[in-house]
XYZ file of N, CA, C and O in Angstrom:
448
model
N 36.452 48.066 -20.553
C 36.206 49.200 -19.672
C 35.348 48.740 -18.480
O 34.202 48.283 -18.685
N 35.834 48.874 -17.282
C 35.076 48.419 -16.100
C 33.919 49.356 -15.785
O 33.978 50.565 -16.013
N 32.845 48.792 -15.253
C 31.682 49.579 -14.903
C 31.904 50.244 -13.537
O 32.547 49.639 -12.664
N 31.367 51.399 -13.370
C 31.415 52.086 -12.098
C 30.291 51.539 -11.176
O 29.264 51.160 -11.671
N 30.523 51.503 -9.901
C 29.465 51.055 -8.991
C 28.248 51.982 -9.044
O 28.413 53.196 -9.195
N 27.091 51.424 -8.933
C 25.855 52.204 -8.955
C 25.677 52.809 -7.592
O 25.691 52.150 -6.573
N 25.491 54.153 -7.597
C 25.292 54.854 -6.295
C 23.864 55.344 -6.134
O 23.408 55.591 -5.022
N 23.141 55.539 -7.275
C 21.776 56.057 -7.206
C 20.942 55.365 -8.311
O 21.470 55.074 -9.360
N 19.693 55.115 -8.014
C 18.784 54.557 -8.989
C 17.513 55.386 -8.990
O 16.928 55.642 -7.949
N 17.113 55.891 -10.159
C 15.849 56.608 -10.296
C 14.864 55.638 -10.810
O 14.986 55.134 -11.915
N 13.877 55.312 -10.025
C 12.886 54.294 -10.392
C 11.574 54.864 -10.908
O 10.838 54.176 -11.581
N 11.306 56.119 -10.617
C 10.063 56.712 -11.079
C 10.132 58.229 -10.915
O 9.977 58.743 -9.808
N 10.458 58.917 -11.998
C 10.648 60.390 -11.880
C 9.322 61.137 -11.988
O 9.160 62.168 -11.366
N 8.453 60.668 -12.793
C 7.218 61.408 -13.129
C 6.299 61.554 -11.953
O 5.571 60.657 -11.613
N 6.311 62.721 -11.322
C 5.410 63.012 -10.239
C 5.906 62.563 -8.891
O 5.350 62.928 -7.853
N 6.977 61.805 -8.844
C 7.560 61.368 -7.576
C 8.831 62.171 -7.244
O 9.003 62.661 -6.165
N 9.740 62.227 -8.225
C 10.968 62.978 -8.025
C 10.942 64.337 -8.693
O 11.580 65.283 -8.247
N 10.187 64.451 -9.761
C 10.078 65.737 -10.488
C 8.626 66.222 -10.404
O 7.706 65.425 -10.491
N 8.464 67.526 -10.311
C 7.138 68.128 -10.223
C 6.561 68.224 -11.643
O 6.607 69.293 -12.256
N 6.065 67.109 -12.150
C 5.526 67.106 -13.523
C 3.992 67.236 -13.554
O 3.437 67.593 -14.628
N 3.350 66.971 -12.477
C 1.865 67.032 -12.464
C 1.379 68.378 -12.883
O 0.451 68.518 -13.699
N 2.008 69.416 -12.392
C 1.663 70.805 -12.806
C 1.848 71.023 -14.309
O 1.068 71.691 -14.948
N 2.851 70.373 -14.887
C 3.154 70.560 -16.291
C 2.091 69.913 -17.161
O 1.713 70.454 -18.207
N 1.589 68.746 -16.755
C 0.466 68.133 -17.463
C -0.724 69.076 -17.483
O -1.402 69.240 -18.517
N -0.997 69.692 -16.328
C -2.125 70.590 -16.228
C -1.944 71.789 -17.170
O -2.869 72.175 -17.904
N -0.754 72.346 -17.181
C -0.485 73.505 -18.046
C -0.690 73.108 -19.529
O -1.317 73.835 -20.272
N -0.164 71.959 -19.914
C -0.253 71.536 -21.345
C -1.733 71.352 -21.715
O -2.166 71.864 -22.778
N -2.490 70.654 -20.932
C -3.910 70.400 -21.258
C -4.738 71.675 -21.139
O -5.682 71.850 -21.957
N -4.427 72.535 -20.205
C -5.159 73.836 -20.152
C -4.991 74.635 -21.416
O -5.926 75.239 -21.926
N -3.727 74.683 -21.875
C -3.442 75.492 -23.090
C -4.240 74.938 -24.312
O -4.774 75.714 -25.060
N -4.267 73.646 -24.427
C -4.973 73.009 -25.555
C -6.481 73.284 -25.428
O -7.121 73.715 -26.375
N -7.015 72.982 -24.252
C -8.467 73.124 -24.058
C -8.939 74.580 -24.193
O -10.032 74.792 -24.750
N -8.143 75.536 -23.739
C -8.553 76.946 -23.827
C -8.749 77.390 -25.269
O -9.575 78.245 -25.537
N -7.990 76.815 -26.181
C -8.121 77.184 -27.600
C -9.511 76.865 -28.108
O -9.997 77.488 -29.041
N -10.190 75.909 -27.491
C -11.534 75.497 -27.929
C -12.618 76.011 -26.955
O -13.763 75.550 -26.993
N -12.219 76.903 -26.088
C -13.220 77.473 -25.137
C -13.575 76.500 -24.017
O -14.588 76.676 -23.361
N -12.734 75.496 -23.799
C -13.022 74.504 -22.754
C -12.078 74.740 -21.555
O -11.032 75.333 -21.704
N -12.471 74.227 -20.412
C -11.692 74.385 -19.178
C -11.229 73.018 -18.702
O -12.077 72.125 -18.469
N -9.952 72.825 -18.585
C -9.398 71.596 -18.008
C -9.446 71.741 -16.490
O -8.473 72.140 -15.861
N -10.584 71.433 -15.920
C -10.854 71.660 -14.489
C -10.355 70.470 -13.664
O -9.984 69.428 -14.187
N -10.393 70.676 -12.344
C -10.020 69.606 -11.425
C -10.920 68.407 -11.663
O -10.454 67.253 -11.552
N -12.186 68.618 -11.939
C -13.112 67.487 -12.154
C -12.656 66.625 -13.326
O -12.691 65.391 -13.281
N -12.214 67.266 -14.415
C -11.717 66.516 -15.577
C -10.387 65.858 -15.245
O -10.187 64.644 -15.547
N -9.540 66.580 -14.584
C -8.247 66.041 -14.232
C -8.384 64.815 -13.339
O -7.684 63.801 -13.526
N -9.301 64.859 -12.406
C -9.523 63.733 -11.483
C -9.967 62.483 -12.251
O -9.638 61.346 -11.864
N -10.714 62.653 -13.320
C -11.186 61.527 -14.118
C -10.066 60.789 -14.811
O -10.167 59.595 -15.139
N -8.972 61.496 -15.140
C -7.919 60.905 -15.939
C -6.678 60.476 -15.135
O -5.827 59.758 -15.642
N -6.630 60.839 -13.888
C -5.488 60.472 -13.065
C -5.361 58.966 -12.980
O -6.313 58.252 -12.719
N -4.146 58.464 -13.234
C -3.875 57.048 -13.155
C -4.183 56.276 -14.409
O -3.908 55.071 -14.495
N -4.765 56.938 -15.407
C -5.138 56.250 -16.679
C -3.928 56.233 -17.597
O -3.030 57.044 -17.526
N -3.956 55.290 -18.552
C -2.951 55.252 -19.610
C -3.214 56.459 -20.528
O -4.345 56.997 -20.605
N -2.209 56.894 -21.261
C -2.276 58.117 -22.048
C -3.474 58.163 -23.012
O -4.215 59.142 -23.017
N -3.611 57.154 -23.816
C -4.697 57.198 -24.843
C -6.064 57.204 -24.179
O -6.987 57.936 -24.636
N -6.239 56.420 -23.129
C -7.528 56.458 -22.421
C -7.778 57.811 -21.781
O -8.906 58.329 -21.832
N -6.722 58.422 -21.239
C -6.890 59.725 -20.587
C -7.324 60.800 -21.576
O -8.264 61.574 -21.317
N -6.661 60.856 -22.738
C -7.037 61.852 -23.714
C -8.422 61.608 -24.312
O -9.110 62.580 -24.649
N -8.829 60.357 -24.409
C -10.202 60.032 -24.850
C -11.200 60.619 -23.848
O -12.188 61.230 -24.283
N -10.951 60.478 -22.586
C -11.836 61.013 -21.558
C -11.893 62.527 -21.619
O -12.935 63.152 -21.554
N -10.722 63.168 -21.771
C -10.640 64.616 -21.868
C -11.440 65.089 -23.081
O -12.261 65.992 -22.987
N -11.185 64.483 -24.220
C -11.849 64.881 -25.440
C -13.351 64.707 -25.308
O -14.132 65.623 -25.670
N -13.826 63.577 -24.836
C -15.239 63.300 -24.706
C -15.899 64.214 -23.683
O -16.978 64.736 -23.927
N -15.277 64.373 -22.531
C -15.845 65.199 -21.482
C -15.981 66.674 -21.893
O -16.984 67.290 -21.636
N -14.940 67.173 -22.582
C -14.932 68.574 -22.942
C -15.414 68.828 -24.382
O -15.427 69.939 -24.887
N -15.760 67.740 -25.084
C -16.255 67.776 -26.464
C -15.297 68.560 -27.361
O -15.698 69.467 -28.087
N -14.028 68.194 -27.295
C -13.013 68.858 -28.119
C -13.117 68.326 -29.564
O -13.310 67.140 -29.768
N -12.961 69.223 -30.546
C -13.105 68.821 -31.952
C -11.806 68.232 -32.541
O -11.254 68.782 -33.500
N -11.314 67.190 -31.927
C -10.122 66.518 -32.398
C -10.161 65.055 -31.996
O -10.919 64.698 -31.113
N -9.386 64.234 -32.694
C -9.356 62.835 -32.302
C -8.486 62.670 -31.046
O -7.631 63.534 -30.748
N -8.657 61.566 -30.325
C -7.799 61.329 -29.181
C -6.316 61.307 -29.596
O -5.464 61.811 -28.850
N -6.028 60.740 -30.753
C -4.612 60.673 -31.221
C -4.054 62.075 -31.462
O -2.889 62.326 -31.167
N -4.879 62.985 -31.985
C -4.428 64.358 -32.209
C -4.166 65.056 -30.896
O -3.165 65.753 -30.715
N -5.071 64.842 -29.941
C -4.897 65.452 -28.606
C -3.644 64.874 -27.937
O -2.890 65.619 -27.317
N -3.413 63.582 -28.048
C -2.259 62.939 -27.463
C -0.987 63.506 -28.075
O -0.063 63.887 -27.356
N -0.923 63.638 -29.394
C 0.266 64.155 -30.052
C 0.530 65.605 -29.634
O 1.651 65.977 -29.305
N -0.516 66.430 -29.629
C -0.337 67.830 -29.268
C 0.101 67.982 -27.828
O 1.005 68.782 -27.501
N -0.464 67.175 -26.931
C -0.061 67.254 -25.514
C 1.387 66.799 -25.366
O 2.148 67.396 -24.615
N 1.771 65.728 -26.065
C 3.178 65.287 -25.981
C 4.125 66.312 -26.539
O 5.224 66.489 -25.984
N 3.754 66.987 -27.603
C 4.584 68.075 -28.145
C 4.798 69.164 -27.111
O 5.912 69.684 -26.942
N 3.711 69.547 -26.424
C 3.828 70.592 -25.393
C 4.650 70.118 -24.217
O 5.477 70.880 -23.675
N 4.483 68.871 -23.837
C 5.214 68.346 -22.707
C 6.702 68.209 -22.983
O 7.512 68.379 -22.075
N 7.083 67.968 -24.235
C 8.493 67.904 -24.620
C 9.159 69.250 -24.287
O 10.311 69.289 -23.919
N 8.434 70.328 -24.464
C 8.944 71.641 -24.171
C 8.934 71.951 -22.681
O 9.827 72.531 -22.119
N 7.841 71.489 -22.016
C 7.664 71.798 -20.582
C 8.517 70.950 -19.648
O 8.994 71.440 -18.603
N 8.697 69.681 -19.938
C 9.380 68.788 -19.011
C 10.795 69.245 -18.601
O 11.163 69.088 -17.441
N 11.587 69.805 -19.490
C 12.892 70.273 -19.035
C 12.833 71.369 -17.969
O 13.844 71.627 -17.304
N 11.682 71.998 -17.790
C 11.538 73.024 -16.780
C 11.047 72.455 -15.426
O 10.897 73.231 -14.471
N 10.819 71.171 -15.365
C 10.316 70.546 -14.130
C 11.272 70.756 -12.958
O 12.491 70.612 -13.110
N 10.712 71.107 -11.806
C 11.495 71.252 -10.568
C 11.579 69.934 -9.858
O 10.693 69.095 -9.925
N 12.677 69.785 -9.101
C 12.784 68.635 -8.197
C 11.761 68.815 -7.117
O 11.564 69.931 -6.614
N 11.136 67.754 -6.703
C 10.275 67.816 -5.499
C 11.175 67.870 -4.284
O 12.315 67.381 -4.303
N 10.694 68.409 -3.196
C 11.577 68.630 -2.003
C 12.252 67.341 -1.515
O 13.372 67.393 -1.070
N 11.588 66.228 -1.600
C 12.205 64.967 -1.085
C 13.511 64.664 -1.829
O 14.424 64.109 -1.210
N 13.641 65.036 -3.056
C 14.850 64.755 -3.835
C 16.038 65.536 -3.309
O 17.129 64.981 -3.150
N 15.816 66.800 -3.035
C 16.886 67.631 -2.549
C 17.338 67.171 -1.152
O 18.516 67.135 -0.847
N 16.372 66.777 -0.338
C 16.704 66.285 1.016
C 17.497 64.973 0.908
O 18.487 64.787 1.610
N 17.110 64.048 0.012
C 17.840 62.818 -0.176
C 19.244 63.102 -0.637
O 20.187 62.368 -0.304
N 19.444 64.149 -1.377
C 20.759 64.534 -1.918
C 21.544 65.331 -0.847
O 22.680 65.649 -1.089
N 20.912 65.664 0.255
C 21.568 66.420 1.305
C 21.717 67.898 1.078
O 22.524 68.537 1.694
N 20.939 68.453 0.177
C 21.022 69.850 -0.168
C 19.775 70.561 0.327
O 18.817 70.695 -0.382
N 19.824 71.060 1.559
C 18.661 71.701 2.149
C 18.290 73.030 1.424
O 17.153 73.290 1.225
N 19.284 73.750 0.929
C 19.030 74.960 0.158
C 18.186 74.632 -1.079
O 17.218 75.291 -1.376
N 18.580 73.569 -1.799
C 17.832 73.185 -3.003
C 16.470 72.713 -2.601
O 15.474 72.979 -3.289
N 16.320 72.041 -1.454
C 15.014 71.579 -0.980
C 14.126 72.798 -0.739
O 12.955 72.804 -1.103
N 14.659 73.797 -0.080
C 13.886 75.047 0.189
C 13.437 75.683 -1.137
O 12.307 76.118 -1.264
N 14.367 75.746 -2.108
C 13.993 76.342 -3.402
C 12.942 75.504 -4.130
O 12.036 76.041 -4.707
N 13.077 74.188 -4.101
C 12.110 73.337 -4.769
C 10.720 73.482 -4.155
O 9.722 73.487 -4.845
N 10.707 73.646 -2.810
C 9.424 73.811 -2.132
C 8.686 75.075 -2.595
O 7.469 75.085 -2.706
N 9.428 76.124 -2.866
C 8.784 77.366 -3.306
C 8.338 77.342 -4.724
O 7.481 78.117 -5.149
N 8.892 76.415 -5.559
C 8.538 76.328 -6.958
C 7.299 75.487 -7.232
O 6.747 75.488 -8.299
N 6.847 74.715 -6.238
C 5.724 73.815 -6.418
C 4.418 74.603 -6.392
O 4.196 75.400 -5.471
N 3.610 74.409 -7.409
C 2.305 75.055 -7.500
C 1.249 73.991 -7.763
O 1.510 73.029 -8.483
N 0.070 74.161 -7.232
C -0.965 73.177 -7.449
C -1.564 73.325 -8.842
O -1.519 74.331 -9.460
């Protein structure tokens, strides 16, 4: 069976092509709120760019959550499994695809 020529390559979807940053915030806010903690911009800024286990360690320690980093990581991944399929394309994707209508729709779906 011959291979089809490659016409597109997705090299980094998370936060570049798909609006996932908002979904990470939603997942961690839901977890933290259960313990009376707030996943604020200050906490979020501390974990940006960190590897997953290091990030959840910082969140847990900063907010004094009563769970291990591994438990927080598992719970956040479980929530993200549900949330990720709802991720919107970022506007640049729709423009690259030549669909201005989709670009306009994606722009309206983005929330900080």
